[in-house]
Amino acid sequence: MLKRRWSLDGSEDLTTLPDAEVHWNTKARSLTKHVLKVIEATVPGDLMLGAVLEDSLSAAYDLLDAYHGLRSWDPLNFRRSAIEPHGQDRFRHPVDAVIDGLRAYGEKALLARPDLPERWWSIGRDLFRRLALHLVALDASRSYDEKISWLLERSALYETTLKHETYRILKVSAEKASKEARDHLLSAAQAGPSLPKDVTEDILDREQHTKYATYNLLVWLTQVAPGWAEAGTALAEAQDANHVFAPRENPDFDKWMTTGTWGGKLPMELDDFIGSLEKDPAGTVDDLLAGDYSERSLNEPEWRDALSLVSQVAESRPDLGEQLWALVDDRPDRGSQADDLRRAIVDGWAESALGAIANTVVARVTTQVASLESARSVGRFLLEQVRKQIESDETPALAAMRRIALDLWRKHGHSFTHSEAADPNSMAPLTSILGQETSPSTGWLRLIDDGGNIVMTGWASAMTSTRLLRSFSAGRRTRSMPQDPLWRATCSSYSLPTRPSRQSTCSRYSVLTRPRRCFGLPTFATLATTTSCSPLVSWTVSSQSGRGSTR
């Protein structure tokens, strides 16, 4: 069957010949069922049945050779992880029915045809040789020494295409073989692979590659024959000479397929982590940082999972977030990890009721304003906190947060961008900040619908909600907020459109407005702050009368 070739770079060359694979016009399950039923009903070693099965697999190889020519790549062999039934072969193809049939036939025919392993080995195809090794491993008529000798005589010890079945012979024979046979085996193992130069010249660090092949084989020998002292000594020497080597989970396979998820697993349950922090804060942080997050392992925590745990702690226990911050400061050698942890703590504080430590928390957040990488976390902290405190009395923490907001905008406002593809009549231009597009639910420069009056809740505007402005007009904060120099400086820096439901367009973006009078000041759906807009209306706050004027 012809099929389109695939390439790593996704390019498509129409002059390239299509790929080809052998295909049986039937389902693998149905074919397997019928083949095994025929073998079960036939006498052991039936020559006619054996010839049919052999010809079927040989014909598949011949068809591939006829199309591709001779090549080292064997797709039929590559697809089959093990000759015996194995979980790695759960995704089956019709050729698996033929392989299963040959295996079942050979197992049943061993007594009647004891030379069958030699016959299949002589065919020369990888799958036939693996079938031969499988039969040798099972053959009760051969001694353990004979099995090892059979393997060594055919120089199959380091044949990568035969690896799993080779290792199976070692598994059943190495521990119980004679000392002489084991000495020969260990000598061959320590000699390492002898591969032709043309096979290894394209392999990077081929010397390390061959050394690891020896190391991996020694690992397997010590696993299947734990009492073999000489093999243990040889492995220890190989390990000392190659400190970076580590045993594989499945040494008898060169490829292994598993399923799972990347990340999403906390390094520790939240309650357990909090309990550990309370008992041994420094040790707990050291253990968290000592985790190996360099490799992505299925169903294992990633660094972002460790940061998520820190955020959850700061949210549920803001006091522990402060303690974590101090511990991070005590570890300046952690570099970018320390910065990540601080941002994670700020993210957690954003969702927390800060209570008595609000001033301390805000002071910590202030230290992150200068960092562009932290701007998103700081902005989110400000937005979430003002939502929580929208009906609160004025506090030193709220005043400090206004200063943080203005400072954040002054330092990083130049990074405000919007997508050129965005609809200028939409609110999208005002929902991207700091060089990346964000949704209205995540940007700190954001629009929300508050009681039917859409207002800008960015702290940079110093007007956080319609209700807050209404409270000013009711005189609840006329002594603090209107006289605040920061309030006046911030408010006077904005250009506002004034006509109801009128679209105001500038060279950067357009804004749909809906004015409303509150505290003598119009509140709008949005506040435009780009230098390329021409002022339509400017307004100031009078510190004497507490009323705004427009011009």
Coordinates of C-alpha atoms in Angstrom, one line a residue:
M1 CA 0.0 0.0 0.0
L2 CA 1.4 3.4 -1.0
K3 CA 1.2 6.3 1.4
R4 CA 2.5 9.9 1.6
R5 CA 6.0 10.3 3.1
W6 CA 6.3 12.5 6.2
S7 CA 9.2 14.8 7.0
L8 CA 10.4 16.3 10.3
D9 CA 10.2 19.9 8.9
G10 CA 6.7 19.5 7.4
S11 CA 7.9 20.3 3.9
E12 CA 6.4 18.5 0.9
D13 CA 8.3 17.6 -2.2
L14 CA 5.9 16.5 -4.9
T15 CA 8.8 14.7 -6.8
T16 CA 9.5 12.4 -3.8
L17 CA 8.3 8.8 -4.3
P18 CA 5.6 7.8 -1.9
D19 CA 6.3 5.4 0.9
A20 CA 5.1 1.8 0.9
E21 CA 4.1 -0.7 3.5
V22 CA 2.8 -4.2 3.5
H23 CA -0.9 -4.5 4.2
W24 CA -3.2 -7.5 4.6
N25 CA -6.8 -6.9 3.6
T26 CA -8.2 -8.0 6.9
K27 CA -8.4 -7.0 10.6
A28 CA -5.5 -8.0 12.9
R29 CA -7.9 -9.5 15.5
S30 CA -9.8 -11.6 13.0
L31 CA -6.7 -12.9 11.3
T32 CA -5.0 -13.7 14.6
K33 CA -8.0 -15.7 15.7
H34 CA -8.2 -17.8 12.6
V35 CA -4.4 -18.4 12.4
L36 CA -4.2 -19.6 16.0
K37 CA -7.2 -21.8 15.5
V38 CA -5.6 -23.6 12.5
I39 CA -2.3 -24.1 14.5
E40 CA -4.3 -25.6 17.4
A41 CA -6.0 -28.1 15.1
T42 CA -2.8 -29.1 13.3
V43 CA -0.3 -31.8 14.5
P44 CA 2.9 -30.4 15.9
G45 CA 5.6 -29.5 13.3
D46 CA 3.3 -29.9 10.3
L47 CA 5.6 -29.0 7.4
M48 CA 2.8 -27.6 5.2
L49 CA 1.5 -25.2 7.8
G50 CA 5.1 -24.1 8.7
A51 CA 5.8 -23.4 5.0
V52 CA 2.6 -21.3 4.7
L53 CA 3.5 -19.2 7.7
E54 CA 7.1 -18.7 6.7
D55 CA 6.2 -17.8 3.2
S56 CA 3.7 -15.2 4.4
L57 CA 6.3 -13.3 6.4
S58 CA 9.0 -13.8 3.8
A59 CA 6.7 -12.5 1.1
A60 CA 6.1 -9.3 3.1
Y61 CA 9.9 -8.7 3.3
D62 CA 10.3 -9.4 -0.4
L63 CA 7.6 -6.9 -1.4
L64 CA 9.3 -4.2 0.7
D65 CA 12.7 -5.0 -0.8
A66 CA 11.2 -4.9 -4.3
Y67 CA 9.9 -1.4 -3.8
H68 CA 12.6 0.2 -1.5
G69 CA 15.6 -2.0 -2.4
L70 CA 18.0 -3.3 0.2
R71 CA 18.1 -1.1 3.3
S72 CA 19.0 -1.4 7.0
W73 CA 15.6 -0.1 8.2
D74 CA 13.2 -2.9 9.0
P75 CA 9.7 -1.5 9.6
L76 CA 8.2 -4.9 10.3
N77 CA 10.7 -5.6 13.0
F78 CA 10.5 -2.1 14.5
R79 CA 6.8 -2.3 15.1
R80 CA 7.1 -5.5 17.1
S81 CA 8.5 -4.9 20.6
A82 CA 8.5 -8.5 21.8
I83 CA 7.9 -11.9 20.2
E84 CA 5.9 -13.1 23.3
P85 CA 2.6 -11.3 24.1
H86 CA 3.5 -8.0 25.6
G87 CA 1.7 -4.8 26.6
Q88 CA 4.0 -2.7 24.3
D89 CA 2.4 -4.4 21.3
R90 CA -1.2 -3.5 22.2
F91 CA -1.5 -1.5 18.9
R92 CA -1.6 -4.3 16.5
H93 CA -1.3 -4.8 12.7
P94 CA -2.2 -7.7 10.5
V95 CA 1.5 -8.7 10.4
D96 CA 1.3 -9.4 14.1
A97 CA -1.1 -12.2 13.4
V98 CA 1.5 -13.8 11.2
I99 CA 4.2 -13.3 13.9
D100 CA 1.9 -14.8 16.6
G101 CA 1.2 -17.7 14.3
L102 CA 4.9 -18.5 13.7
R103 CA 5.5 -18.2 17.5
A104 CA 2.7 -20.5 18.3
Y105 CA 3.7 -22.9 15.6
G106 CA 7.3 -23.0 16.7
E107 CA 6.5 -23.5 20.4
K108 CA 4.3 -26.5 19.5
A109 CA 6.8 -27.9 16.9
L110 CA 10.0 -27.8 19.1
L111 CA 9.8 -31.5 20.1
A112 CA 9.1 -32.6 16.5
R113 CA 11.5 -30.1 14.8
P114 CA 14.3 -29.3 17.4
D115 CA 16.3 -27.7 14.6
L116 CA 13.7 -25.0 13.9
P117 CA 15.6 -22.3 15.7
E118 CA 18.6 -22.9 13.4
R119 CA 16.4 -22.9 10.4
W120 CA 14.7 -19.6 11.2
W121 CA 18.1 -18.0 12.1
S122 CA 19.5 -18.9 8.8
I123 CA 16.7 -17.1 6.9
G124 CA 18.5 -13.9 8.0
R125 CA 15.5 -11.6 8.5
D126 CA 15.3 -9.9 11.9
L127 CA 11.9 -11.2 12.8
F128 CA 12.8 -14.8 11.9
R129 CA 16.0 -14.5 14.1
R130 CA 14.0 -13.1 17.0
L131 CA 11.6 -16.0 16.7
A132 CA 14.6 -18.3 16.7
L133 CA 15.9 -16.7 19.9
H134 CA 12.5 -16.9 21.5
L135 CA 12.4 -20.7 20.9
V136 CA 16.0 -21.2 22.3
A137 CA 14.9 -19.4 25.5
L138 CA 12.0 -21.8 25.8
D139 CA 13.7 -25.0 24.7
A140 CA 13.8 -27.4 27.6
S141 CA 16.1 -29.8 25.7
R142 CA 19.0 -27.3 25.8
S143 CA 21.0 -26.7 28.9
Y144 CA 21.8 -23.3 30.3
D145 CA 25.3 -23.5 29.0
E146 CA 24.1 -24.5 25.6
K147 CA 21.8 -21.6 25.4
I148 CA 24.6 -19.1 26.2
S149 CA 26.9 -20.8 23.8
W150 CA 24.3 -20.7 21.0
L151 CA 24.0 -17.0 21.6
L152 CA 27.7 -16.2 21.7
E153 CA 28.4 -18.4 18.6
R154 CA 26.1 -16.1 16.6
S155 CA 27.5 -12.9 18.0
A156 CA 24.0 -11.8 18.9
L157 CA 24.9 -10.3 22.3
Y158 CA 24.9 -6.7 21.0
E159 CA 22.6 -6.9 18.0
T160 CA 20.2 -4.0 18.8
T161 CA 17.4 -5.4 16.5
L162 CA 17.4 -8.6 18.5
K163 CA 17.8 -7.1 21.9
H164 CA 14.7 -8.1 23.8
E165 CA 14.9 -11.8 22.8
T166 CA 18.7 -11.9 23.4
Y167 CA 18.2 -10.6 26.9
R168 CA 15.4 -13.2 27.5
I169 CA 17.9 -16.0 26.9
L170 CA 20.3 -14.4 29.4
K171 CA 17.4 -14.0 31.9
V172 CA 16.6 -17.7 31.9
S173 CA 20.2 -19.0 31.7
A174 CA 22.8 -16.6 33.3
E175 CA 22.1 -17.3 36.9
K176 CA 22.1 -21.2 36.6
A177 CA 24.9 -21.6 34.0
S178 CA 28.2 -23.0 34.9
K179 CA 31.1 -20.8 36.0
E180 CA 32.9 -21.5 32.7
A181 CA 29.9 -20.4 30.6
R182 CA 29.4 -17.3 32.7
D183 CA 33.1 -16.4 32.4
H184 CA 32.8 -16.6 28.6
L185 CA 29.6 -14.5 28.7
L186 CA 31.2 -11.8 31.0
S187 CA 34.2 -11.7 28.8
A188 CA 32.1 -11.1 25.7
A189 CA 30.0 -8.5 27.5
Q190 CA 33.0 -6.5 28.7
A191 CA 34.5 -6.6 25.1
G192 CA 31.6 -4.4 24.1
P193 CA 29.8 -4.1 20.8
S194 CA 31.8 -4.6 17.6
L195 CA 29.8 -2.5 15.1
P196 CA 31.0 -1.7 11.5
K197 CA 32.3 1.9 11.2
D198 CA 29.6 2.8 8.6
V199 CA 27.0 1.9 11.2
T200 CA 28.4 4.2 14.0
E201 CA 29.9 7.1 12.0
D202 CA 26.6 9.0 12.0
I203 CA 26.1 8.5 15.8
L204 CA 27.2 11.4 17.9
D205 CA 29.6 10.4 20.7
R206 CA 29.7 6.9 19.4
E207 CA 32.3 6.0 22.0
Q208 CA 29.9 6.9 24.8
H209 CA 27.2 5.0 22.9
T210 CA 29.2 1.8 22.9
K211 CA 30.3 2.2 26.5
Y212 CA 26.7 2.6 27.6
A213 CA 25.7 -0.6 25.6
T214 CA 28.2 -2.5 27.7
Y215 CA 27.0 -0.8 30.9
N216 CA 23.4 -1.6 30.1
L217 CA 24.2 -5.3 29.5
L218 CA 26.1 -5.5 32.8
V219 CA 23.1 -3.9 34.5
W220 CA 20.8 -6.6 33.1
L221 CA 23.2 -9.4 34.1
T222 CA 23.3 -8.3 37.7
Q223 CA 19.5 -8.0 37.7
V224 CA 18.9 -11.5 36.3
A225 CA 21.8 -13.1 38.3
P226 CA 22.1 -11.1 41.5
G227 CA 24.4 -13.6 43.0
W228 CA 27.0 -13.3 40.2
A229 CA 29.8 -11.4 42.1
E230 CA 32.1 -11.0 39.0
A231 CA 29.3 -9.3 37.1
G232 CA 28.6 -7.0 40.0
T233 CA 32.3 -6.0 40.2
A234 CA 32.4 -5.4 36.4
L235 CA 29.3 -3.1 36.7
A236 CA 30.8 -1.2 39.6
E237 CA 33.9 -0.5 37.5
A238 CA 31.9 0.6 34.5
Q239 CA 29.9 2.9 36.8
D240 CA 33.0 4.5 38.3
A241 CA 34.4 5.1 34.9
N242 CA 31.1 6.7 33.7
H243 CA 29.4 8.7 36.5
V244 CA 26.7 10.1 34.2
F245 CA 25.4 6.6 33.3
A246 CA 22.2 5.4 35.0
P247 CA 20.2 2.2 34.7
R248 CA 17.2 2.2 32.4
E249 CA 13.8 1.2 33.8
N250 CA 13.6 -1.4 31.0
P251 CA 17.2 -2.4 30.0
D252 CA 15.9 -5.1 27.6
F253 CA 14.2 -2.5 25.4
D254 CA 15.6 0.3 23.3
K255 CA 12.2 2.0 23.0
W256 CA 9.3 2.1 25.4
M257 CA 6.0 3.7 25.1
T258 CA 3.9 4.8 28.0
T259 CA 1.0 7.2 28.5
G260 CA 0.4 9.9 31.0
T261 CA 0.2 13.6 31.5
W262 CA 2.9 16.3 31.7
G263 CA 2.8 18.0 35.0
G264 CA -0.4 18.8 36.9
K265 CA 0.8 17.0 40.0
L266 CA 1.9 19.0 43.1
P267 CA 5.2 18.0 44.7
M268 CA 3.2 17.6 48.0
E269 CA -0.3 18.0 49.1
L270 CA -1.2 21.5 50.3
D271 CA -1.9 20.6 53.9
D272 CA 1.2 18.5 54.2
F273 CA 3.3 21.3 52.7
I274 CA 1.8 23.8 55.2
G275 CA 2.5 21.4 58.1
S276 CA 6.0 20.9 57.0
L277 CA 6.6 24.7 56.7
E278 CA 5.3 25.2 60.2
K279 CA 7.7 22.6 61.6
D280 CA 10.8 23.2 59.5
P281 CA 10.5 26.2 57.1
A282 CA 14.1 26.2 55.8
G283 CA 14.2 22.5 55.3
T284 CA 10.9 22.5 53.5
V285 CA 12.0 25.2 51.0
D286 CA 15.3 23.3 50.5
D287 CA 13.5 20.1 49.7
L288 CA 11.2 21.9 47.3
L289 CA 14.2 23.5 45.5
A290 CA 16.1 20.2 45.5
G291 CA 13.5 18.5 43.3
D292 CA 14.7 17.6 39.8
Y293 CA 12.5 19.5 37.4
S294 CA 14.9 19.5 34.6
E295 CA 13.3 16.5 32.7
R296 CA 9.7 16.2 31.8
S297 CA 8.5 12.9 33.3
L298 CA 5.0 11.6 32.9
N299 CA 2.8 11.9 36.0
E300 CA 5.6 13.7 37.8
P301 CA 5.6 17.3 39.1
E302 CA 7.2 20.1 37.0
W303 CA 8.6 23.4 38.2
R304 CA 5.4 25.1 37.4
D305 CA 3.6 22.6 39.7
A306 CA 6.1 23.6 42.5
L307 CA 5.2 27.3 41.8
S308 CA 1.5 26.4 41.9
L309 CA 2.0 24.9 45.4
V310 CA 3.7 28.0 46.6
S311 CA 0.8 30.2 45.2
Q312 CA -1.8 28.0 47.0
V313 CA 0.1 28.4 50.3
A314 CA 0.3 32.2 49.9
E315 CA -3.4 32.3 49.1
S316 CA -4.6 30.1 52.0
R317 CA -2.0 31.4 54.5
P318 CA -0.7 34.8 53.5
D319 CA 1.5 34.9 56.6
L320 CA 3.3 31.8 55.4
G321 CA 3.7 33.5 52.0
E322 CA 5.6 36.2 53.8
Q323 CA 7.7 33.6 55.6
L324 CA 8.4 31.9 52.2
W325 CA 9.5 35.3 50.7
A326 CA 12.0 35.8 53.5
L327 CA 13.4 32.3 53.0
V328 CA 13.7 32.9 49.3
D329 CA 15.6 36.2 50.0
D330 CA 18.0 34.1 52.1
R331 CA 18.9 32.1 49.0
P332 CA 20.3 34.6 46.5
D333 CA 22.1 31.8 44.7
R334 CA 18.8 30.4 43.3
G335 CA 18.7 33.0 40.5
S336 CA 15.7 32.8 38.2
Q337 CA 14.1 30.2 40.6
A338 CA 14.0 32.8 43.3
D339 CA 12.3 35.3 40.9
D340 CA 9.7 32.6 39.9
L341 CA 9.0 31.9 43.6
R342 CA 8.4 35.6 44.4
R343 CA 6.0 35.9 41.4
A344 CA 4.2 32.8 42.6
I345 CA 3.8 34.2 46.1
V346 CA 2.4 37.5 44.6
D347 CA -0.1 35.4 42.5
G348 CA -1.2 33.7 45.6
W349 CA -1.6 36.9 47.6
A350 CA -3.7 38.3 44.8
E351 CA -6.5 35.9 45.7
S352 CA -6.0 36.2 49.5
A353 CA -7.7 38.2 52.2
L354 CA -4.5 39.9 53.5
G355 CA -5.9 41.1 56.8
A356 CA -3.3 42.3 59.3
I357 CA -0.3 41.7 57.1
A358 CA -1.6 43.8 54.2
N359 CA 1.1 46.5 54.7
T360 CA 3.9 43.9 54.8
V361 CA 2.6 42.2 51.7
V362 CA 2.2 45.4 49.8
A363 CA 5.8 46.4 50.7
R364 CA 7.0 43.0 49.3
V365 CA 5.0 43.6 46.1
T366 CA 6.5 47.0 45.7
T367 CA 10.0 45.4 45.3
Q368 CA 8.8 43.7 42.1
V369 CA 7.5 46.8 40.2
A370 CA 10.8 47.4 38.5
S371 CA 10.8 43.9 36.9
L372 CA 9.1 43.6 33.6
E373 CA 8.7 39.9 34.1
S374 CA 6.8 40.6 37.3
A375 CA 4.5 43.3 35.9
R376 CA 1.7 40.9 35.1
S377 CA 1.7 39.4 38.5
V378 CA 1.8 42.8 40.2
G379 CA -1.0 44.1 38.0
R380 CA -3.2 41.1 38.8
F381 CA -2.5 41.5 42.5
L382 CA -3.6 45.1 42.4
L383 CA -6.8 44.3 40.4
E384 CA -7.9 41.4 42.6
Q385 CA -7.2 43.3 45.8
V386 CA -9.2 46.3 44.8
R387 CA -12.1 44.1 43.9
K388 CA -12.0 42.6 47.4
Q389 CA -11.7 46.0 49.1
I390 CA -14.1 47.9 46.9
E391 CA -16.3 48.9 49.9
S392 CA -13.5 49.2 52.4
D393 CA -12.4 52.4 54.1
E394 CA -9.2 54.0 53.0
T395 CA -6.1 52.3 54.5
P396 CA -2.3 52.8 54.2
A397 CA -2.2 49.6 52.1
L398 CA -4.8 50.9 49.6
A399 CA -2.8 54.2 49.3
A400 CA 0.4 52.2 48.7
M401 CA -1.3 50.1 46.0
R402 CA -2.3 53.3 44.2
R403 CA 1.3 54.4 44.2
I404 CA 2.3 50.9 43.0
A405 CA -0.2 51.1 40.1
L406 CA 1.1 54.5 38.9
D407 CA 4.7 53.4 39.3
L408 CA 4.0 50.2 37.3
W409 CA 2.4 52.2 34.5
R410 CA 5.2 54.7 34.4
K411 CA 7.9 52.0 34.3
H412 CA 6.2 49.6 31.8
G413 CA 3.6 51.5 30.0
H414 CA 5.8 51.7 27.0
S415 CA 5.3 48.0 26.6
F416 CA 1.6 48.4 26.1
T417 CA 0.7 46.8 22.8
H418 CA -2.3 45.6 20.9
S419 CA -2.7 43.2 18.0
E420 CA -2.8 44.8 14.6
A421 CA -5.5 42.3 13.6
A422 CA -7.8 43.4 16.5
D423 CA -11.1 45.0 15.6
P424 CA -10.6 48.7 16.4
N425 CA -14.2 48.9 17.5
S426 CA -13.8 46.2 20.1
M427 CA -12.4 46.4 23.6
A428 CA -9.4 44.2 22.5
P429 CA -6.9 47.1 22.2
L430 CA -7.3 47.9 26.0
T431 CA -7.0 44.3 27.1
S432 CA -3.4 43.7 26.0
I433 CA -0.5 44.9 28.1
L434 CA 3.2 44.4 28.5
G435 CA 3.8 43.0 25.0
Q436 CA 1.3 40.1 25.0
E437 CA -2.3 39.7 24.1
T438 CA -4.5 38.9 27.1
S439 CA -8.2 38.3 27.6
P440 CA -10.4 40.7 29.4
S441 CA -10.5 38.3 32.3
T442 CA -6.8 38.3 32.8
G443 CA -5.3 41.7 31.9
W444 CA -4.8 44.1 34.8
L445 CA -5.7 47.0 32.5
R446 CA -9.3 45.7 32.2
L447 CA -12.9 46.4 31.7
I448 CA -15.6 45.0 33.9
D449 CA -19.3 45.4 34.2
D450 CA -20.0 46.7 37.7
G451 CA -23.7 47.0 38.5
G452 CA -24.5 47.8 34.9
N453 CA -21.9 50.6 34.6
I454 CA -18.9 49.5 32.6
V455 CA -15.8 51.2 34.0
M456 CA -12.1 50.8 33.7
T457 CA -10.7 49.1 36.8
G458 CA -7.0 49.6 36.0
W459 CA -5.3 51.0 39.1
A460 CA -3.5 53.4 36.9
S461 CA -6.7 55.4 36.5
A462 CA -7.1 55.6 40.3
M463 CA -10.9 55.1 39.7
T464 CA -11.6 51.5 40.6
S465 CA -15.3 51.2 40.2
T466 CA -18.5 53.1 39.9
R467 CA -19.4 52.3 43.5
L468 CA -16.1 53.7 44.7
L469 CA -16.7 57.0 42.8
R470 CA -20.3 57.1 44.2
S471 CA -18.9 56.8 47.7
F472 CA -16.6 59.8 47.0
S473 CA -19.6 61.8 45.8
A474 CA -21.4 60.9 49.0
G475 CA -18.6 62.5 51.0
R476 CA -17.3 59.3 52.5
R477 CA -13.7 60.0 51.3
T478 CA -13.7 63.6 50.3
R479 CA -11.0 64.4 52.8
S480 CA -8.5 61.8 51.6
M481 CA -8.9 60.8 48.0
P482 CA -9.7 64.1 46.2
Q483 CA -6.8 65.8 48.0
D484 CA -4.4 63.0 47.2
P485 CA -1.7 64.5 44.8
L486 CA -1.4 61.1 43.1
W487 CA -5.1 61.0 42.4
R488 CA -5.0 64.5 40.9
A489 CA -1.9 63.8 38.9
T490 CA -3.3 60.6 37.5
C491 CA -6.7 61.9 36.7
S492 CA -5.3 64.9 34.9
S493 CA -3.2 62.7 32.6
Y494 CA -6.2 61.2 30.8
S495 CA -8.0 62.3 27.7
L496 CA -11.7 61.5 27.8
P497 CA -14.4 61.5 25.1
T498 CA -17.6 63.1 26.3
R499 CA -20.6 62.4 24.0
P500 CA -22.8 59.4 24.9
S501 CA -22.3 56.3 22.8
R502 CA -19.9 58.1 20.5
Q503 CA -17.0 56.3 19.0
S504 CA -13.7 58.2 19.5
T505 CA -11.0 57.1 17.2
C506 CA -7.3 57.8 17.4
S507 CA -4.2 56.5 15.5
R508 CA -3.8 53.6 17.9
Y509 CA -7.2 52.4 18.8
S510 CA -10.9 53.5 19.2
V511 CA -13.1 53.4 22.3
L512 CA -16.8 53.2 22.7
T513 CA -17.9 55.3 25.6
R514 CA -20.9 55.7 27.9
P515 CA -20.5 58.7 30.2
R516 CA -22.1 59.0 33.6
R517 CA -22.0 61.8 36.2
C518 CA -20.6 60.8 39.6
F519 CA -18.8 63.1 42.0
G520 CA -19.1 65.8 39.4
L521 CA -16.8 63.6 37.1
P522 CA -17.9 61.6 34.1
T523 CA -17.1 57.9 34.3
F524 CA -16.6 56.1 31.1
A525 CA -16.5 52.6 29.6
T526 CA -12.8 53.2 29.0
L527 CA -10.0 55.8 29.5
A528 CA -7.7 56.4 26.6
T529 CA -4.1 56.9 27.5
T530 CA -2.0 56.9 24.3
T531 CA 0.1 59.9 23.4
S532 CA -1.0 59.7 19.8
C533 CA -4.6 60.7 20.7
S534 CA -5.6 64.3 20.6
P535 CA -7.3 65.4 23.9
L536 CA -11.0 65.7 23.5
V537 CA -11.8 66.6 27.1
S538 CA -9.5 67.1 30.0
W539 CA -10.7 67.2 33.6
T540 CA -9.2 68.0 36.9
V541 CA -10.2 67.5 40.5
S542 CA -10.7 70.5 42.8
S543 CA -9.3 69.9 46.2
Q544 CA -11.4 72.8 47.7
S545 CA -14.9 72.0 46.5
G546 CA -14.5 68.3 45.9
R547 CA -16.1 68.7 42.5
G548 CA -14.8 68.1 39.0
S549 CA -14.9 70.4 36.1
T550 CA -14.6 69.7 32.4
R551 CA -13.3 71.8 29.5

